[in-house]
Coordinates of C-alpha atoms in Angstrom, one line a residue:
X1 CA 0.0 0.0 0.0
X2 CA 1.1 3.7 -0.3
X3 CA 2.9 5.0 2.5
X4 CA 1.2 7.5 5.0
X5 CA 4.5 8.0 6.9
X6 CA 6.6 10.7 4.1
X7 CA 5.9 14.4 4.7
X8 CA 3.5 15.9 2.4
X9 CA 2.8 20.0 1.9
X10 CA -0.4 21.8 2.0
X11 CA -1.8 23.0 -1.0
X12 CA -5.3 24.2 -0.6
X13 CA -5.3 25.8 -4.0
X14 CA -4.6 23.7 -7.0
X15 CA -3.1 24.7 -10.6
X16 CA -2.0 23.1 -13.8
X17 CA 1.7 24.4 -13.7
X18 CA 3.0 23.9 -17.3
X19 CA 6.8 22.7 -16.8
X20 CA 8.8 26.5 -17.2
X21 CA 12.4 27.6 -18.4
X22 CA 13.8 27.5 -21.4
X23 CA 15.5 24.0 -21.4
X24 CA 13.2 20.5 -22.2
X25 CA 11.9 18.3 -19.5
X26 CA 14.1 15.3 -18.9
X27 CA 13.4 12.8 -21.5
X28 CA 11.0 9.6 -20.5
X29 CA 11.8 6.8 -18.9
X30 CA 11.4 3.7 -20.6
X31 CA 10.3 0.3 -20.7
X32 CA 10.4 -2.5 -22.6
X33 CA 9.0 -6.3 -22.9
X34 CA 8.6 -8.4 -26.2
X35 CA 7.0 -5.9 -28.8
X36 CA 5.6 -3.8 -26.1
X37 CA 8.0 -0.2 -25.5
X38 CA 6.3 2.3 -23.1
X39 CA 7.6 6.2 -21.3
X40 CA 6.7 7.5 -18.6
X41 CA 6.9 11.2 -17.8
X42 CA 7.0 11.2 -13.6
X43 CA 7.3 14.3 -13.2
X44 CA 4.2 15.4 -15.3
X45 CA 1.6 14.0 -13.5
X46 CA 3.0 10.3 -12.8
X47 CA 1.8 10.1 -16.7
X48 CA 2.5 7.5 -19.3
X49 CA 4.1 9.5 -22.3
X50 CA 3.5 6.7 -25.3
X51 CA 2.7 3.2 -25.7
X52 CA 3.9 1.5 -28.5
X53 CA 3.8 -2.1 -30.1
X54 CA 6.5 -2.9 -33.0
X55 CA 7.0 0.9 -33.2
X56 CA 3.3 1.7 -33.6
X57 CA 1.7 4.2 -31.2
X58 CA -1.8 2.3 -29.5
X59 CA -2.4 5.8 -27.9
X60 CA -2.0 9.6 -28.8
X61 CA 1.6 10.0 -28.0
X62 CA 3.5 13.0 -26.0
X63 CA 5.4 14.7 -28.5
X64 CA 8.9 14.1 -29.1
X65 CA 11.5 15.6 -28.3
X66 CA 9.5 16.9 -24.8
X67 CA 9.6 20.4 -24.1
X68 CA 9.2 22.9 -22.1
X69 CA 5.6 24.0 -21.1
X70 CA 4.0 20.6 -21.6
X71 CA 1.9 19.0 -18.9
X72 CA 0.4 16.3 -17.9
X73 CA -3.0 17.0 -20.5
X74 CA -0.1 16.6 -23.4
X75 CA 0.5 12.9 -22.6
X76 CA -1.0 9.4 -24.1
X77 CA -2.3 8.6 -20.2
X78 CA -2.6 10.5 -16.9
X79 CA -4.1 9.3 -13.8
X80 CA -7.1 10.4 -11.5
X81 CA -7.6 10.9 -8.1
X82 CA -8.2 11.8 -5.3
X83 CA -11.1 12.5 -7.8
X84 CA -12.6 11.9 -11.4
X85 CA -13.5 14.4 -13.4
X86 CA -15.8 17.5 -12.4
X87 CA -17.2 18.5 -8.7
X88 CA -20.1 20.0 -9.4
X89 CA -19.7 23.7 -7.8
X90 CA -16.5 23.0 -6.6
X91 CA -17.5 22.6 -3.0
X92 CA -17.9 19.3 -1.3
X93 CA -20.5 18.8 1.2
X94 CA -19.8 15.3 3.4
X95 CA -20.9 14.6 7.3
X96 CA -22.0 18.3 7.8
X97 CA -18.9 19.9 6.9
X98 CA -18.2 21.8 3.5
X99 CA -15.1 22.0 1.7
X100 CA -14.9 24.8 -1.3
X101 CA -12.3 23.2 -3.9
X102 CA -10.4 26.3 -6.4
X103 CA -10.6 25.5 -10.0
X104 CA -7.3 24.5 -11.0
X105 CA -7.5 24.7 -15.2
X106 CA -7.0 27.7 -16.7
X107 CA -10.7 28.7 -18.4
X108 CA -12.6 25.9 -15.9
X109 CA -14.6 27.4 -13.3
X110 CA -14.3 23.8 -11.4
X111 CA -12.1 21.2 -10.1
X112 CA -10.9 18.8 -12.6
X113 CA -9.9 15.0 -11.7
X114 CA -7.9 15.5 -8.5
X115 CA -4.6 16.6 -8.0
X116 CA -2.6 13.8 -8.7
X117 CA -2.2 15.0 -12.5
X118 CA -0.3 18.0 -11.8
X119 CA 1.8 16.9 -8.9
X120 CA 5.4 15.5 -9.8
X121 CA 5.9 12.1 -8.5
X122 CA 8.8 10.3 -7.6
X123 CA 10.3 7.2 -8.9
X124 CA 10.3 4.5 -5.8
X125 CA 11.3 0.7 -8.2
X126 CA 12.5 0.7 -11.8
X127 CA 13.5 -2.2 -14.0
X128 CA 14.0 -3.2 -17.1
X129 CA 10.0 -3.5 -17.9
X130 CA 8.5 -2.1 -15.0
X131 CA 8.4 1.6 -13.1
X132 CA 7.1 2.1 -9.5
X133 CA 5.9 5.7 -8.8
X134 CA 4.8 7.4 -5.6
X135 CA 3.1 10.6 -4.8
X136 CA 2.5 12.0 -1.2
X137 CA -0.4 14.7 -1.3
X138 CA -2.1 17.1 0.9
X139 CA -5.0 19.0 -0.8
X140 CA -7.5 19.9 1.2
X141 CA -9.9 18.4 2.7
X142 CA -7.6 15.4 0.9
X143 CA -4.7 14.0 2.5
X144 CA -3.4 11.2 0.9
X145 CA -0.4 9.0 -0.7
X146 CA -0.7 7.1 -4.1
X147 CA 1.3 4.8 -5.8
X148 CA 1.2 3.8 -9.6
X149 CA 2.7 1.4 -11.5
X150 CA 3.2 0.3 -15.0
X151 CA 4.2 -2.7 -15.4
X152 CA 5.3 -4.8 -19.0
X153 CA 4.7 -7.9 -20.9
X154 CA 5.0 -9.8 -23.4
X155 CA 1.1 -9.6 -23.5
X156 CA 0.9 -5.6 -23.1
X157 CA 0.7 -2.8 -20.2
X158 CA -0.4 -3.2 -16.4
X159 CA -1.1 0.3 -15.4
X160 CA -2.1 0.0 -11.3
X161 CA -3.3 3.2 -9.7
X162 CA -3.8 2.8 -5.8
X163 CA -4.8 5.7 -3.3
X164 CA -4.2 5.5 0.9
X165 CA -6.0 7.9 3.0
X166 CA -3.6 9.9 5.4
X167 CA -5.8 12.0 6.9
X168 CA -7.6 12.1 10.2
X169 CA -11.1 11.5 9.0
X170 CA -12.6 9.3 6.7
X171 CA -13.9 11.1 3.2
X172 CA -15.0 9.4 -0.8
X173 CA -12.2 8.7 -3.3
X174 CA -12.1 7.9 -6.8
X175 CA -9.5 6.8 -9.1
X176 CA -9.5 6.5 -13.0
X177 CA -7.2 6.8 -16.0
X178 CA -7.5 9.1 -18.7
X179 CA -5.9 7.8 -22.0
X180 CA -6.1 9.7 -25.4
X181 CA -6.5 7.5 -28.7
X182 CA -5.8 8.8 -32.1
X183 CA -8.8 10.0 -34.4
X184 CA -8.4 8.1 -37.9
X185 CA -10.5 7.5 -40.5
X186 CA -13.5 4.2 -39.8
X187 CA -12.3 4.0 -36.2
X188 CA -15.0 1.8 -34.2
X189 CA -15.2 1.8 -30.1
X190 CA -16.9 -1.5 -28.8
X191 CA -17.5 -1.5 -25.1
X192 CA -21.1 -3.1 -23.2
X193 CA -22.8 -0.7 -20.7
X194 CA -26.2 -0.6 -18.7
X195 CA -26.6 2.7 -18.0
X196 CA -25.7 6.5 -20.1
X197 CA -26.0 9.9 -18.2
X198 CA -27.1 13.3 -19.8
X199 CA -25.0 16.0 -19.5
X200 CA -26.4 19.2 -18.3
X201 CA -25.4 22.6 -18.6
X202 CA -22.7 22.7 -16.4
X203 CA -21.1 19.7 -18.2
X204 CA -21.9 17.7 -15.4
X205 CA -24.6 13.8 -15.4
X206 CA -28.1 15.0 -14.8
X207 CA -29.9 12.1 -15.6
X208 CA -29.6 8.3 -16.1
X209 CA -31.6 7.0 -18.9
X210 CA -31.7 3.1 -20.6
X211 CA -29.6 2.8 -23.7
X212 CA -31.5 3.6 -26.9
X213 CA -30.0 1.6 -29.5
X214 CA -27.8 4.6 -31.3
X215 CA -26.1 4.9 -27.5
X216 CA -25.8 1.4 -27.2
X217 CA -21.9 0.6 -28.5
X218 CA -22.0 -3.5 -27.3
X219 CA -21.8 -4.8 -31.3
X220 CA -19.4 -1.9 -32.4
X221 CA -20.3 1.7 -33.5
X222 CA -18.2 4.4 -35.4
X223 CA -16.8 7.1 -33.5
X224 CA -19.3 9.8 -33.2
X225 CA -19.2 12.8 -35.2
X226 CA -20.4 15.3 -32.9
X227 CA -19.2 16.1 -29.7
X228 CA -19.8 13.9 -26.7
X229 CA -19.2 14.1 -22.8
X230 CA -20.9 11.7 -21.3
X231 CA -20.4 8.9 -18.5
X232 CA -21.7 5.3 -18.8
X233 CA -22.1 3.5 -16.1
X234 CA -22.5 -1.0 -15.6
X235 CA -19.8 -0.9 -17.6
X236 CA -18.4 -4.3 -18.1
X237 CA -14.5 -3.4 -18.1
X238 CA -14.1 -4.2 -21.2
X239 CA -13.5 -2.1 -24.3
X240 CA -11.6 -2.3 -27.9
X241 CA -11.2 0.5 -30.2
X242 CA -10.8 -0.8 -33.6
X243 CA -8.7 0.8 -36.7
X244 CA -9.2 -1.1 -39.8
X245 CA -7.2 1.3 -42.4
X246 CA -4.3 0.6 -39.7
X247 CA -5.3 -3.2 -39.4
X248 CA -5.0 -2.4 -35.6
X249 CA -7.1 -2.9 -32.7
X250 CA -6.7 -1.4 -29.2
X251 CA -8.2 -3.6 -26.1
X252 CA -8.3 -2.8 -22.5
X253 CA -9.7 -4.8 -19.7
X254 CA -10.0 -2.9 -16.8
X255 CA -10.8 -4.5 -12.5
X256 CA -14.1 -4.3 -11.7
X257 CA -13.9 -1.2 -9.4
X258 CA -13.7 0.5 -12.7
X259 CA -17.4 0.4 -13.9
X260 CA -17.8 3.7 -15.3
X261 CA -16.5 5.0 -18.2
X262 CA -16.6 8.4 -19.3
X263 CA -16.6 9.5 -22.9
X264 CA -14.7 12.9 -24.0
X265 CA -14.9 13.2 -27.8
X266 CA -14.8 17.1 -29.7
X267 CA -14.7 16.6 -33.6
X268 CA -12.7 19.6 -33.5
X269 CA -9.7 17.6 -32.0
X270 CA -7.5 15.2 -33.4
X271 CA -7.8 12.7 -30.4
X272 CA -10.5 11.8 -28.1
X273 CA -11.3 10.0 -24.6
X274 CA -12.3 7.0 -22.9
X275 CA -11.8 7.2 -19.6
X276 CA -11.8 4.2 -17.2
X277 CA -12.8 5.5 -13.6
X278 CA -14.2 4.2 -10.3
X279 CA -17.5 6.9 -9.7
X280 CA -19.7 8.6 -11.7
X281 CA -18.4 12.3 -12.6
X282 CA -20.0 15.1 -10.5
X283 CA -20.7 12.6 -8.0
X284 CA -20.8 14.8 -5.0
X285 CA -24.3 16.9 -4.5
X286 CA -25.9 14.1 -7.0
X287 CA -27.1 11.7 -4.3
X288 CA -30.7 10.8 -4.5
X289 CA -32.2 7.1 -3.3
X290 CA -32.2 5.8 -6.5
X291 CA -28.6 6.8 -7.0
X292 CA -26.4 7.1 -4.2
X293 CA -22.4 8.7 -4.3
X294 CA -20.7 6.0 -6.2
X295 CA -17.4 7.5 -4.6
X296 CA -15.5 5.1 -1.9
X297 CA -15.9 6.0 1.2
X298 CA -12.1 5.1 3.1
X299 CA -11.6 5.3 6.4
X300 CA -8.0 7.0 7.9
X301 CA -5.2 4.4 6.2
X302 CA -7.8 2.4 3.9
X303 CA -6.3 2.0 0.4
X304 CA -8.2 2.1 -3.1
X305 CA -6.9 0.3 -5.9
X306 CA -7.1 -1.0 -9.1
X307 CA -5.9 -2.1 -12.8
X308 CA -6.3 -1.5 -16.4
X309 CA -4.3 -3.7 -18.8
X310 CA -3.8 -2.6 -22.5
X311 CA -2.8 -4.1 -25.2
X312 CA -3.4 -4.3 -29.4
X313 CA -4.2 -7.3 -31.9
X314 CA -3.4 -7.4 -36.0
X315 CA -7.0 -6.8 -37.4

């Protein structure tokens, strides 16, 4: 489990920090297995800079060579947490007490998925085909440590993303991933769900509905050609995003904890989202009977945790 025991700073307010001076960030660290290469960027985010099977990029790569002012939004892969996503008003209400969160995206008026995506973490195990990174946090009202890993095989990436509570209280937590994946022409996404949430104003789930059948992705679907930013939720873990011209498929298989996933696709952009994560976005201030906080409650020292494996097939 992450370790409570490191010291951690304060930071109430949070801010994507692009990396600054004049010189590149230090090149990634890499990883290597059969086929399978991956970098990984630490210090931006704990992120996973490229994945790549015989040379071939399976997600939107960081550019090469890295430079200064990239962050963590630049890579193939970041991670969540303490969070997912939006809070919806920024403020967190939870046994009585209420905690205002500060936007920390430039042009977002909210908190967007935690602060372990602009935080630098530290490499604690590195091998030949796997990195262990660890991040000690103190954001308020979340105290917490985190470790990731990602892990190579001959049979593709093991990216593990677990979470500790430090603090002296118990509060929800939510973990996810947040990969990018190439726009190309006849690109399919496959992936079986029970559930889809409307988006609202604020960008934010307002209601669940049952799939219609043009929502419903199970037998394959084309990539949609307007925008979509929308969560599904009874998502079975499983998802493939096919690209015939390429005669390439991506597949991930992700642990059960992770059984939402949340779809972030703008046709004006070159790459798009689907993002495994452990709660429905906006889940604080969206409890009703019929659907209660889908966040984690831990208790001080409890650990969240879980996996997404990825890995491609000839088509």
């Amino acid at each position: 489990m992450p370790p409570c025991s490191s010291r951690a700073t304060s930071m109430p307010i949070w801010r994507v920090s692009p990396m600054s001076g004049d010189k590149p960030t230090s090149e990634p660290l890499i990883i290597r297995a059969g086929a399978y290469a991956a970098g990984i960027v630490p210090e931006l985010g704990g992120s996973l800079a490229w994945l790549r099977h015989d040379g071939r990029d399976l997600l939107r790569p960081l550019s090469e060579p890295v430079e200064a002012g990239v962050g963590a939004q630049d890579t193939a892969m970041f991670p969540m947490l303490p969070f997912c996503n939006r809070i919806a008003g920024s403020r967190l209400a939870w046994r009585g007490e209420i905690f205002e969160i500060a936007p920390n995206v430039a042009g977002e008026d909210r908190a967007l998925h935690g602060s372990g995506w602009i935080r630098p973490w530290t490499i604690d195990v590195q091998s030949e085909n796997q990195v262990d990174l660890v991040l000690r946090d103190v954001t308020l009202p979340f105290d917490f440590a985190a470790r990731e890993t990602f892990s190579l095989s001959e049979a593709g990436l093991r990216a593990t993303l677990a979470v500790t509570n430090c603090g002296k209280k118990s509060l929800p937590f939510g973990i996810g991933f947040h990969p990018w994946f190439a726009r190309a022409r006849g690109v399919v996404w496959q992936f079986k769900a029970s559930g889809y949430w409307l988006a609202g104003n604020d960008a934010l789930p307002s209601d669940r509905i049952s799939l219609p059948p043009e929502l419903d992705h199970s037998d394959g679907r084309a990539l949609p050609a307007g925008w979509r930013n929308n969560c599904y939720d009874g998502w079975d873990g499983r998802l493939r995003i096919d690209y015939p011209t390429q005669k390439l498929a991506v597949d991930i298989c992700a642990d059960p904890i992770f059984d939402h996933l949340m779809i972030y696709a703008d046709p004006e952009r070159d790459s798009f989202c689907l993002e495994p994560q452990s709660h429905l976005s906006g889940s604080f201030g969206r409890e009703t009977p019929d659907h209660p906080l889908t966040m984690a409650e831990l208790a001080p020292g409890e650990t969240l945790s879980g996996s997404i494996h990825i890995a491609c097939s000839a088509r």
